[in-house]
Short mmCIF file of N, CA and C in Angstrom, two decimals:
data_model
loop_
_atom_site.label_atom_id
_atom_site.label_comp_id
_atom_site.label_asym_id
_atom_site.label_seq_id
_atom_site.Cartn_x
_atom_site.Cartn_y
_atom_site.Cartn_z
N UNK A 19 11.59 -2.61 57.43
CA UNK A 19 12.35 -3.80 57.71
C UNK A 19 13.24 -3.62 58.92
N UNK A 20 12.86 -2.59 59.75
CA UNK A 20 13.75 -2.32 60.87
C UNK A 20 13.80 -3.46 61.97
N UNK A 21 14.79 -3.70 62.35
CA UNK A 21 15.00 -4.83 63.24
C UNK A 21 15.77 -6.34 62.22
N UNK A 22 15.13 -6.65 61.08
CA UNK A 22 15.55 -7.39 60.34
C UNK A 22 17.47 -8.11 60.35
N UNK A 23 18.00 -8.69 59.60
CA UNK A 23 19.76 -8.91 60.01
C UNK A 23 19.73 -9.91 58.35
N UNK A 24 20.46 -9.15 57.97
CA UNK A 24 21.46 -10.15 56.69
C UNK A 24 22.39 -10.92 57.23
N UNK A 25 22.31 -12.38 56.56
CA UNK A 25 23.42 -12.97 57.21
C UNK A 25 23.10 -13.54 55.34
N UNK A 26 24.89 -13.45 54.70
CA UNK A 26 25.40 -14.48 53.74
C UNK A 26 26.32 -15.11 53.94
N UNK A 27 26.44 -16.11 53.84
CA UNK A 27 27.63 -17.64 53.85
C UNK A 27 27.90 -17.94 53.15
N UNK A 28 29.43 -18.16 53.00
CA UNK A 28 29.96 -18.73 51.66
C UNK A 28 30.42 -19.79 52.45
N UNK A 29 31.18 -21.12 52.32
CA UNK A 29 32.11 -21.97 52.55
C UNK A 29 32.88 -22.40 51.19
N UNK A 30 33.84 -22.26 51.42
CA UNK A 30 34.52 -22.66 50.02
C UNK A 30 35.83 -23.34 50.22
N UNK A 31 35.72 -25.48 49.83
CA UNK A 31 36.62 -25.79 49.68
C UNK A 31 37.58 -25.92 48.43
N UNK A 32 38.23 -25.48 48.20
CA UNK A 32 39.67 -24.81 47.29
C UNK A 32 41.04 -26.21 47.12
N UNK A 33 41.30 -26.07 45.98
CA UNK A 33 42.35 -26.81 45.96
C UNK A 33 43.54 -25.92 46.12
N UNK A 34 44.81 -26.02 46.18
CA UNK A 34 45.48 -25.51 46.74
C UNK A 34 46.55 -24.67 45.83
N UNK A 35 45.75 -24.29 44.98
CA UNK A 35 46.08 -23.57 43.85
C UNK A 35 45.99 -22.71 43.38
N UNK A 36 47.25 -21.49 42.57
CA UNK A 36 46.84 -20.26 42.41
C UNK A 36 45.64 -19.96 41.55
N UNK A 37 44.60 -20.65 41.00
CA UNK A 37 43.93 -20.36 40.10
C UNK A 37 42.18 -19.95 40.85
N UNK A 38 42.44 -20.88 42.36
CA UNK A 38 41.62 -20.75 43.18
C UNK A 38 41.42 -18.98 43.51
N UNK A 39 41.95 -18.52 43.93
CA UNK A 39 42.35 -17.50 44.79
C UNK A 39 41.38 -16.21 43.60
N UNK A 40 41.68 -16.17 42.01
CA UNK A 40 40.84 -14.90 41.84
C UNK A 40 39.09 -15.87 41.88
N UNK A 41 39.30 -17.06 41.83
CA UNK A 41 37.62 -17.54 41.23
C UNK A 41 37.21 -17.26 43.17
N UNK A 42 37.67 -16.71 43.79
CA UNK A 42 37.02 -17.09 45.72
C UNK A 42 36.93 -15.61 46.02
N UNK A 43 37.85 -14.67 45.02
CA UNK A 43 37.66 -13.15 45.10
C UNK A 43 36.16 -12.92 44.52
N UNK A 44 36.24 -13.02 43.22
CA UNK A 44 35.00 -13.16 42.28
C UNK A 44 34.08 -13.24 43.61
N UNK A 45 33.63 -14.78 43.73
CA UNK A 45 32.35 -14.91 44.44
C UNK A 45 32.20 -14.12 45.64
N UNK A 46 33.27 -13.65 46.77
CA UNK A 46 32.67 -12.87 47.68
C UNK A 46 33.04 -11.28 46.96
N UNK A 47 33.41 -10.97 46.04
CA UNK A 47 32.52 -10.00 45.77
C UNK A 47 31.74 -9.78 44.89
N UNK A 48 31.21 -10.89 44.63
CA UNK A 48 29.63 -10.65 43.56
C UNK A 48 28.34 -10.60 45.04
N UNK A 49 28.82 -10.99 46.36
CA UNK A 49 27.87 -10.88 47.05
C UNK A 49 28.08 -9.75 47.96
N UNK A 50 29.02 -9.00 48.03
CA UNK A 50 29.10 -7.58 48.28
C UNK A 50 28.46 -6.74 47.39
N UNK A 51 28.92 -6.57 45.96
CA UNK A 51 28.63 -5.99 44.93
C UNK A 51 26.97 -6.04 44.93
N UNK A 52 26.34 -7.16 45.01
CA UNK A 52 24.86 -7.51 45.51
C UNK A 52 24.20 -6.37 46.80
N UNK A 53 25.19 -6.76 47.76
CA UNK A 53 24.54 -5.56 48.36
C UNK A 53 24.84 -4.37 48.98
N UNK A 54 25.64 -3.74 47.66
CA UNK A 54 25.97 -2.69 47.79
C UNK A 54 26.94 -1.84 48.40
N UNK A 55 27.67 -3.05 49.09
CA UNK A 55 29.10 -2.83 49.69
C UNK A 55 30.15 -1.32 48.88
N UNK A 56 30.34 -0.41 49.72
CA UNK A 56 30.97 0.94 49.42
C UNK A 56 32.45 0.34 48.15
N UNK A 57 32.66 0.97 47.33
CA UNK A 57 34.16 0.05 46.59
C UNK A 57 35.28 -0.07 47.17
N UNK A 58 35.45 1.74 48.11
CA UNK A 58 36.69 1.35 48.79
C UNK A 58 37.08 -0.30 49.65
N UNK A 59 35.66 -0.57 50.29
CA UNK A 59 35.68 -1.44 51.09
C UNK A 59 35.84 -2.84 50.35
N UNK A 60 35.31 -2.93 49.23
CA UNK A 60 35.14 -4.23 48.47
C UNK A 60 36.63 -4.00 47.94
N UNK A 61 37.26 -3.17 47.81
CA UNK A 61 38.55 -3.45 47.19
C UNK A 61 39.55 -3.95 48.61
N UNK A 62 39.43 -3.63 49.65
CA UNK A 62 40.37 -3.92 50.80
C UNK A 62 39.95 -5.16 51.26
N UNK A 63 38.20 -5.62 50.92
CA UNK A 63 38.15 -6.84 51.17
C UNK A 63 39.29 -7.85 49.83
N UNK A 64 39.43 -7.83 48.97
CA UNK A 64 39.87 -8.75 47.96
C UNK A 64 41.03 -8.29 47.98
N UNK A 65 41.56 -6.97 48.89
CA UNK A 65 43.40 -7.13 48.70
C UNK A 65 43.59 -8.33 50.25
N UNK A 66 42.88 -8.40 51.04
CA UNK A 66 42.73 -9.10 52.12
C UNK A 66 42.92 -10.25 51.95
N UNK A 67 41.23 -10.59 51.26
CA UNK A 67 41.67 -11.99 50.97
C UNK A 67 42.30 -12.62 50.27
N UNK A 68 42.92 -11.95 49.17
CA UNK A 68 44.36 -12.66 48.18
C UNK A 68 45.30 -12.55 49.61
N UNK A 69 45.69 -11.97 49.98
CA UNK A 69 46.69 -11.89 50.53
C UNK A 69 46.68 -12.96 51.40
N UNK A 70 45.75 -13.70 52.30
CA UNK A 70 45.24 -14.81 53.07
C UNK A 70 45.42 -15.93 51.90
N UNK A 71 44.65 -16.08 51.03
CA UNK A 71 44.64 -17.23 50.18
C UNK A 71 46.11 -17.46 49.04
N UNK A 72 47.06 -16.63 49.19
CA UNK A 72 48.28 -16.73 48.39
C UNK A 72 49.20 -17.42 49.47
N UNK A 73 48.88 -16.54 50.91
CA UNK A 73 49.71 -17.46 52.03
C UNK A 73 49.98 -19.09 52.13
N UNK A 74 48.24 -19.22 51.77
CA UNK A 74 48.22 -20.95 51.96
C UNK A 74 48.61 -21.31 50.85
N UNK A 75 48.73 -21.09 49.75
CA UNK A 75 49.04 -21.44 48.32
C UNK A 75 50.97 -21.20 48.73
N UNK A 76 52.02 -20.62 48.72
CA UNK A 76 52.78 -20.13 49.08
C UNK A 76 53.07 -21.45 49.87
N UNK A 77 53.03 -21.21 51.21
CA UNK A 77 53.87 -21.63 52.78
C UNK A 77 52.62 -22.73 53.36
N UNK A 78 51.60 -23.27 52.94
CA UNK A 78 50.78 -24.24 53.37
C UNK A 78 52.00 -25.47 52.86
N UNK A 79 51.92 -26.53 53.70
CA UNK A 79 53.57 -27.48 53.05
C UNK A 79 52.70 -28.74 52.73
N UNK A 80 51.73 -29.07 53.58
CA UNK A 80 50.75 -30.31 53.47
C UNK A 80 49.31 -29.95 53.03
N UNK A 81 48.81 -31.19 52.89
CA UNK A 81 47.58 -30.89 51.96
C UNK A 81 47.25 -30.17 50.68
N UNK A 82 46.26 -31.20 50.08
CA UNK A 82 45.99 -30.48 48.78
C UNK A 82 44.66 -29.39 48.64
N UNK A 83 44.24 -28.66 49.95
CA UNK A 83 43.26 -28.02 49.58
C UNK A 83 43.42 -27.05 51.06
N UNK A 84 42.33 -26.14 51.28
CA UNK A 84 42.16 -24.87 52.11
C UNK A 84 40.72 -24.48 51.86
N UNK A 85 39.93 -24.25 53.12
CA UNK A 85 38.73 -23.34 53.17
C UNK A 85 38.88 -22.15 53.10
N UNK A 86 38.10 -21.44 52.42
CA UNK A 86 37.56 -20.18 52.59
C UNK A 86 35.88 -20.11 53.31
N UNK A 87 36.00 -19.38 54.86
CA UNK A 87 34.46 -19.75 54.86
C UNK A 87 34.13 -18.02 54.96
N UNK A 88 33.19 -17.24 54.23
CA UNK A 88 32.86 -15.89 54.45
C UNK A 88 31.87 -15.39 55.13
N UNK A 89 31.30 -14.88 56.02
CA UNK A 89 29.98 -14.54 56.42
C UNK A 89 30.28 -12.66 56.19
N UNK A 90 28.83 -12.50 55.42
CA UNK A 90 28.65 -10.92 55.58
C UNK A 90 27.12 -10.82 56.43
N UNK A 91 27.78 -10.37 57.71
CA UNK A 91 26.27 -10.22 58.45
C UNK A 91 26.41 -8.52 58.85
N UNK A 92 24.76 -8.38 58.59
CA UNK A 92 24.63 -6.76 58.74
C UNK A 92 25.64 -6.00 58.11
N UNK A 93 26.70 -5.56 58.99
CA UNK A 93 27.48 -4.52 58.72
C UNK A 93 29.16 -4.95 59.05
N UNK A 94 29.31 -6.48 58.97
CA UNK A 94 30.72 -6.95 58.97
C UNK A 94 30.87 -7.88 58.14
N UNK A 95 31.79 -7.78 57.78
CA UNK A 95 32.35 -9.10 56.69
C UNK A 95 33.56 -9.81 57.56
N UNK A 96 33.51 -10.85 57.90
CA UNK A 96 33.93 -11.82 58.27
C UNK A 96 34.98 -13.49 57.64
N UNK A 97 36.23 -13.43 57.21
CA UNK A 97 36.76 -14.14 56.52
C UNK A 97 37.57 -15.18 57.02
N UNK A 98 37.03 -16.56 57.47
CA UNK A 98 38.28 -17.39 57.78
C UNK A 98 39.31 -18.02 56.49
N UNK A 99 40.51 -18.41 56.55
CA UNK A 99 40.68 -18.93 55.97
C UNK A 99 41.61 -19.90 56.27
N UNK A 100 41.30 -21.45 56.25
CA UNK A 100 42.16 -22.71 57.15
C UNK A 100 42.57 -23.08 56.06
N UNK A 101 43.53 -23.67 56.37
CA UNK A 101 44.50 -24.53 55.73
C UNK A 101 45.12 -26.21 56.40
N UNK A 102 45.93 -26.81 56.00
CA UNK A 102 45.98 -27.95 56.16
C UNK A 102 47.50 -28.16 56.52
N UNK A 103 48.25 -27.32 56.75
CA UNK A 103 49.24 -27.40 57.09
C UNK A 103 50.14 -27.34 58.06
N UNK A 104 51.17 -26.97 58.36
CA UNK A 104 52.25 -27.06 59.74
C UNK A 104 51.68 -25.96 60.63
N UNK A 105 50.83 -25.27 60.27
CA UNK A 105 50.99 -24.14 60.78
C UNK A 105 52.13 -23.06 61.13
N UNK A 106 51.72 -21.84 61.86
CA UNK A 106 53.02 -21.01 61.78
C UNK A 106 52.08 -19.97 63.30
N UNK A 107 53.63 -19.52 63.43
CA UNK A 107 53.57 -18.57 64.78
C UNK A 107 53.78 -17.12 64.00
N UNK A 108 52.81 -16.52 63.67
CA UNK A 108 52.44 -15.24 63.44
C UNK A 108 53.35 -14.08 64.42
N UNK A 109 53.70 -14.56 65.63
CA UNK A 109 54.40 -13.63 66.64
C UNK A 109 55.54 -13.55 66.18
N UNK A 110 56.44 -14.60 65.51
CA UNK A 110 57.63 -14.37 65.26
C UNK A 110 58.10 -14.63 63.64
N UNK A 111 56.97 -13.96 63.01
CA UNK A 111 57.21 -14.09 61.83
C UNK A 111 58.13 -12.44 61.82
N UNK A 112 58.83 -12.20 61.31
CA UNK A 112 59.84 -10.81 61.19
C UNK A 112 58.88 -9.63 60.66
N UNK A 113 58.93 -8.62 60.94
CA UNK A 113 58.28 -7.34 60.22
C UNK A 113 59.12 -7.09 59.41
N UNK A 114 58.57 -6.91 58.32
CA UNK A 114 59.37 -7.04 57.26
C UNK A 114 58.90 -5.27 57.08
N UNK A 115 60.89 -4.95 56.18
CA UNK A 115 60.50 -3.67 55.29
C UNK A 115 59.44 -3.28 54.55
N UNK A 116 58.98 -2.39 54.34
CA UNK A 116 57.68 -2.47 53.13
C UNK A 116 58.29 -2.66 51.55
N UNK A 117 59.53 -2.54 51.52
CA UNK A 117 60.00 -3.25 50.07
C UNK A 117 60.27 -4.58 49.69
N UNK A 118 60.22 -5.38 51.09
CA UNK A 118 60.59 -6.77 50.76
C UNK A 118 59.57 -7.29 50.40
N UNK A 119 60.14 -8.98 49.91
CA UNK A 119 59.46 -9.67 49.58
C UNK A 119 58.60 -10.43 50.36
N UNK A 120 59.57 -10.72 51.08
CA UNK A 120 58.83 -12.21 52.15
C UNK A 120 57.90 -11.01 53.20
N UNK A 121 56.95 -11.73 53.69
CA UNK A 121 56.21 -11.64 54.51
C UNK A 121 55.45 -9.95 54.54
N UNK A 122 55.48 -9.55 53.21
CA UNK A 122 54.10 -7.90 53.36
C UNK A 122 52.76 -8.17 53.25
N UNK A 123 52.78 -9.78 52.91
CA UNK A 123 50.99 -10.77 53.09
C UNK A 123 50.35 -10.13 54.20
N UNK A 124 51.16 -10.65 55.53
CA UNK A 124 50.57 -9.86 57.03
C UNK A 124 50.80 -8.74 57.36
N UNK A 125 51.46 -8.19 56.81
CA UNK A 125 51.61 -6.66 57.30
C UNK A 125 50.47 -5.79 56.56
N UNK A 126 49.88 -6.63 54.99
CA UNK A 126 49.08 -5.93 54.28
C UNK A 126 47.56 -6.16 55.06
N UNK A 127 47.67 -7.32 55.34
CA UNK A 127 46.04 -8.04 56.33
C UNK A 127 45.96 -7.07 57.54
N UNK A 128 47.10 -6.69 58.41
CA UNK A 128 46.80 -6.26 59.37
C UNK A 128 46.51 -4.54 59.19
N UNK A 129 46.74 -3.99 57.86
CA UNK A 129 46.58 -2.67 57.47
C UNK A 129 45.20 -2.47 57.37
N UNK A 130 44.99 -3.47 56.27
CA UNK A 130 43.49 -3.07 56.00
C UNK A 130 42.42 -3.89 56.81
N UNK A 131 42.42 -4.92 57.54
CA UNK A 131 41.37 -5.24 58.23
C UNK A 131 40.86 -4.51 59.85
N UNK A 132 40.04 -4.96 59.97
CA UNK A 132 39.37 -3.85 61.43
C UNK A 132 40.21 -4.86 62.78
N UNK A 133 40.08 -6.11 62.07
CA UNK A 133 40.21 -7.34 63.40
C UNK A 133 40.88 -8.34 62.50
N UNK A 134 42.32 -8.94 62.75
CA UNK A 134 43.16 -9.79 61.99
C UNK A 134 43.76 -10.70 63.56
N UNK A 135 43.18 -12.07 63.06
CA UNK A 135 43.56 -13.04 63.88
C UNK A 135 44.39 -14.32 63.35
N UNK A 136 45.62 -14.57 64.22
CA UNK A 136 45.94 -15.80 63.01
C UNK A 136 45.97 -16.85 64.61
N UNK A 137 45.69 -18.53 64.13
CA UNK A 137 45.76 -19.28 64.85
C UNK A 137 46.55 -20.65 64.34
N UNK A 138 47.29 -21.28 65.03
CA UNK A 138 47.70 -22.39 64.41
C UNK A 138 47.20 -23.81 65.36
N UNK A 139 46.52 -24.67 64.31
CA UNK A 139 45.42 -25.68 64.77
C UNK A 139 46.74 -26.54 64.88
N UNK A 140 47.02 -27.20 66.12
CA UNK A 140 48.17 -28.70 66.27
C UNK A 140 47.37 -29.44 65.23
N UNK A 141 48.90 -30.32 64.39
CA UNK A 141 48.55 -30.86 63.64
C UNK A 141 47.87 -30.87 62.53
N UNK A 142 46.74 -29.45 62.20
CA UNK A 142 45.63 -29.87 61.37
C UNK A 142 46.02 -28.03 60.99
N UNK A 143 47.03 -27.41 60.51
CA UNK A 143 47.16 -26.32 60.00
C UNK A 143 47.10 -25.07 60.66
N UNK A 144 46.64 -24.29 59.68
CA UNK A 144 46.48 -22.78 60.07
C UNK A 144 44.95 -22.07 60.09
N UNK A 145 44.88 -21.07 60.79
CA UNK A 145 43.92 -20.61 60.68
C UNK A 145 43.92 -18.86 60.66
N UNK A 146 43.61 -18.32 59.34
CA UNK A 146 43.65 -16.48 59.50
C UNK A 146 41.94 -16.49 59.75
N UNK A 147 42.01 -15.46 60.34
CA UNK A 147 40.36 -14.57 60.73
C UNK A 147 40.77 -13.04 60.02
N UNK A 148 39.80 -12.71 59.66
CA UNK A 148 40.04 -11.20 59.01
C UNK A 148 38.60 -10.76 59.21
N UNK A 149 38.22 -9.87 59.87
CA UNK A 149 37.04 -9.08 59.78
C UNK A 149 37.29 -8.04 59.07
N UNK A 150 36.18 -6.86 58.40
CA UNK A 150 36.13 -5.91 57.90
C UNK A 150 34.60 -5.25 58.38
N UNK A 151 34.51 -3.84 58.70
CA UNK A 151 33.26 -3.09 59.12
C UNK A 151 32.75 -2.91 57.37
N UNK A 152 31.73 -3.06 57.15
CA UNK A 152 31.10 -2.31 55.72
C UNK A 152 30.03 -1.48 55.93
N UNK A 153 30.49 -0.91 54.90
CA UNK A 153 29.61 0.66 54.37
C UNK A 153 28.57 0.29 53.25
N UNK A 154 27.88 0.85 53.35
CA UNK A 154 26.74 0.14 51.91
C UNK A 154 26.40 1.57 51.76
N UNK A 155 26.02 1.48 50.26
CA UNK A 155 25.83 2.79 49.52
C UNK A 155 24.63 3.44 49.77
N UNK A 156 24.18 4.69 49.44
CA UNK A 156 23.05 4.38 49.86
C UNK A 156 22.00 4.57 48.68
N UNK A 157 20.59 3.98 49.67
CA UNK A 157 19.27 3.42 48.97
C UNK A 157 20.13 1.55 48.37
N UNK A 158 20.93 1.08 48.53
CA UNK A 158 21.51 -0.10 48.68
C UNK A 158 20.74 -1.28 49.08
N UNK A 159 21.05 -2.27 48.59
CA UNK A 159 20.18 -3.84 49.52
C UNK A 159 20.81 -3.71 50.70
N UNK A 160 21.42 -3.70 50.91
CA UNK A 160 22.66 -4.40 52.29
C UNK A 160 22.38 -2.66 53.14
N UNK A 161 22.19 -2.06 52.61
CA UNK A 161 21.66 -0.33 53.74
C UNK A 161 20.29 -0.79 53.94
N UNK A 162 19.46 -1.03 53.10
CA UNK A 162 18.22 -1.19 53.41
C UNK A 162 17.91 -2.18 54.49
N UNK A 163 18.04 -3.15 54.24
CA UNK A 163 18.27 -4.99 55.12
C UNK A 163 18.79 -4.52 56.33
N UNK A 164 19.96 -3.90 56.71
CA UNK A 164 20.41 -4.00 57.99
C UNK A 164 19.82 -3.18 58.72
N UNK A 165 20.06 -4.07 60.03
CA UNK A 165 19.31 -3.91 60.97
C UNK A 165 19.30 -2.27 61.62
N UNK A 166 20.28 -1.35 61.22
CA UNK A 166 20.56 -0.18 61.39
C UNK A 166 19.64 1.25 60.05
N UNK A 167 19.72 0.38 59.05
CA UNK A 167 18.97 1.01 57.67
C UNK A 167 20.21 1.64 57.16
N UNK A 168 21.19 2.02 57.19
CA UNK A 168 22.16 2.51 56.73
C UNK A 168 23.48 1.72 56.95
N UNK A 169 24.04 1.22 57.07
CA UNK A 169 25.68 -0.07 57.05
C UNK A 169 26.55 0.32 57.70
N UNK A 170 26.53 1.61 58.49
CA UNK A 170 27.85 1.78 59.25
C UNK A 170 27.53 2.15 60.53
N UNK A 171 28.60 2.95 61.21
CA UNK A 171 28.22 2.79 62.81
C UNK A 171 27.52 3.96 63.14
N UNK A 172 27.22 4.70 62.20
CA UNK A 172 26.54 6.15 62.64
C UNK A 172 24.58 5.75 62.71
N UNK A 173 24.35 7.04 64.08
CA UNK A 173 23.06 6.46 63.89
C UNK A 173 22.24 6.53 62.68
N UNK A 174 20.39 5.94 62.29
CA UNK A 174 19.91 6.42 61.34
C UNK A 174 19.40 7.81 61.57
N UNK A 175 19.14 8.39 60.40
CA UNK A 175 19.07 9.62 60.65
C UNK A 175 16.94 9.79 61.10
N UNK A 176 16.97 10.95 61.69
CA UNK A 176 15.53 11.13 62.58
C UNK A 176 14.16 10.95 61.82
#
């Protein structure tokens, strides 16, 4: 299957509620778990994305709902998550202590993701990006499928 490329898509519109947030964990990782995504990695994906989807639940001020859209292609996992609200300037949100309360959401996103982008859409909300590199186990669906035969950045072996 060399040469081949996994691509999975989720889109997920969400009401704007804490109850959303474990049922949007669940589904992107029943499609990691599918293919074989390493645990460390599936666990930093779902501290990620709570941490993204509690934000908009939290500090989203308008609208009653938020996307989650996911793509796992090859060997990245890929997470937007928009919202409907005022948006916010990520630059001057405060670095917060690691004991406080307010604001360890982004300090936790920017720990564990490879690539953490936040954007604020005029008028029409927020927008986080979170990438993650994945590892797939091996003899795995998601090692096998990608286009590399193994899920990470090392070559295949001879």
């Amino acid at each position: 299957m060399d040469g081949d490329n996994v691509e999975i898509s989720l889109d997920l519109l969400l009401p704007r509620d804490a109850a959303s947030v474990p049922a949007t964990r669940r589904l992107l990782d029943a499609a990691l778990t599918a293919l074989g995504v390493e645990d460390e990695i599936r666990d930093d994906i779902e501290v990620m994305l709570t941490e993204a989807c509690t934000n908009v639940i939290r500090h989203a001020e308008h609208g009653a709902d938020y996307t989650v859209r996911a793509t796992i292609q090859d060997c990245r996992c890929m997470i937007k998550v928009i919202d409907s609200g005022t948006g916010f300037d990520a630059g001057r949100v405060p670095h917060p202590e690691p004991v406080a309360e307010q604001g360890r959401g982004l300090l936790i996103m920017r720990a564990l993701a490879d690539d953490v982008r936040f954007r604020t859409l005029p008028q029409d909300g927020a927008l986080v990006s979170l990438e993650k590199h994945l590892r797939y186990g091996e003899d795995s669906l998601g090692g096998l499928l990608t286009a590399d035969g193994i899920g990470d950045d090392t070559p295949p072996p001879a």
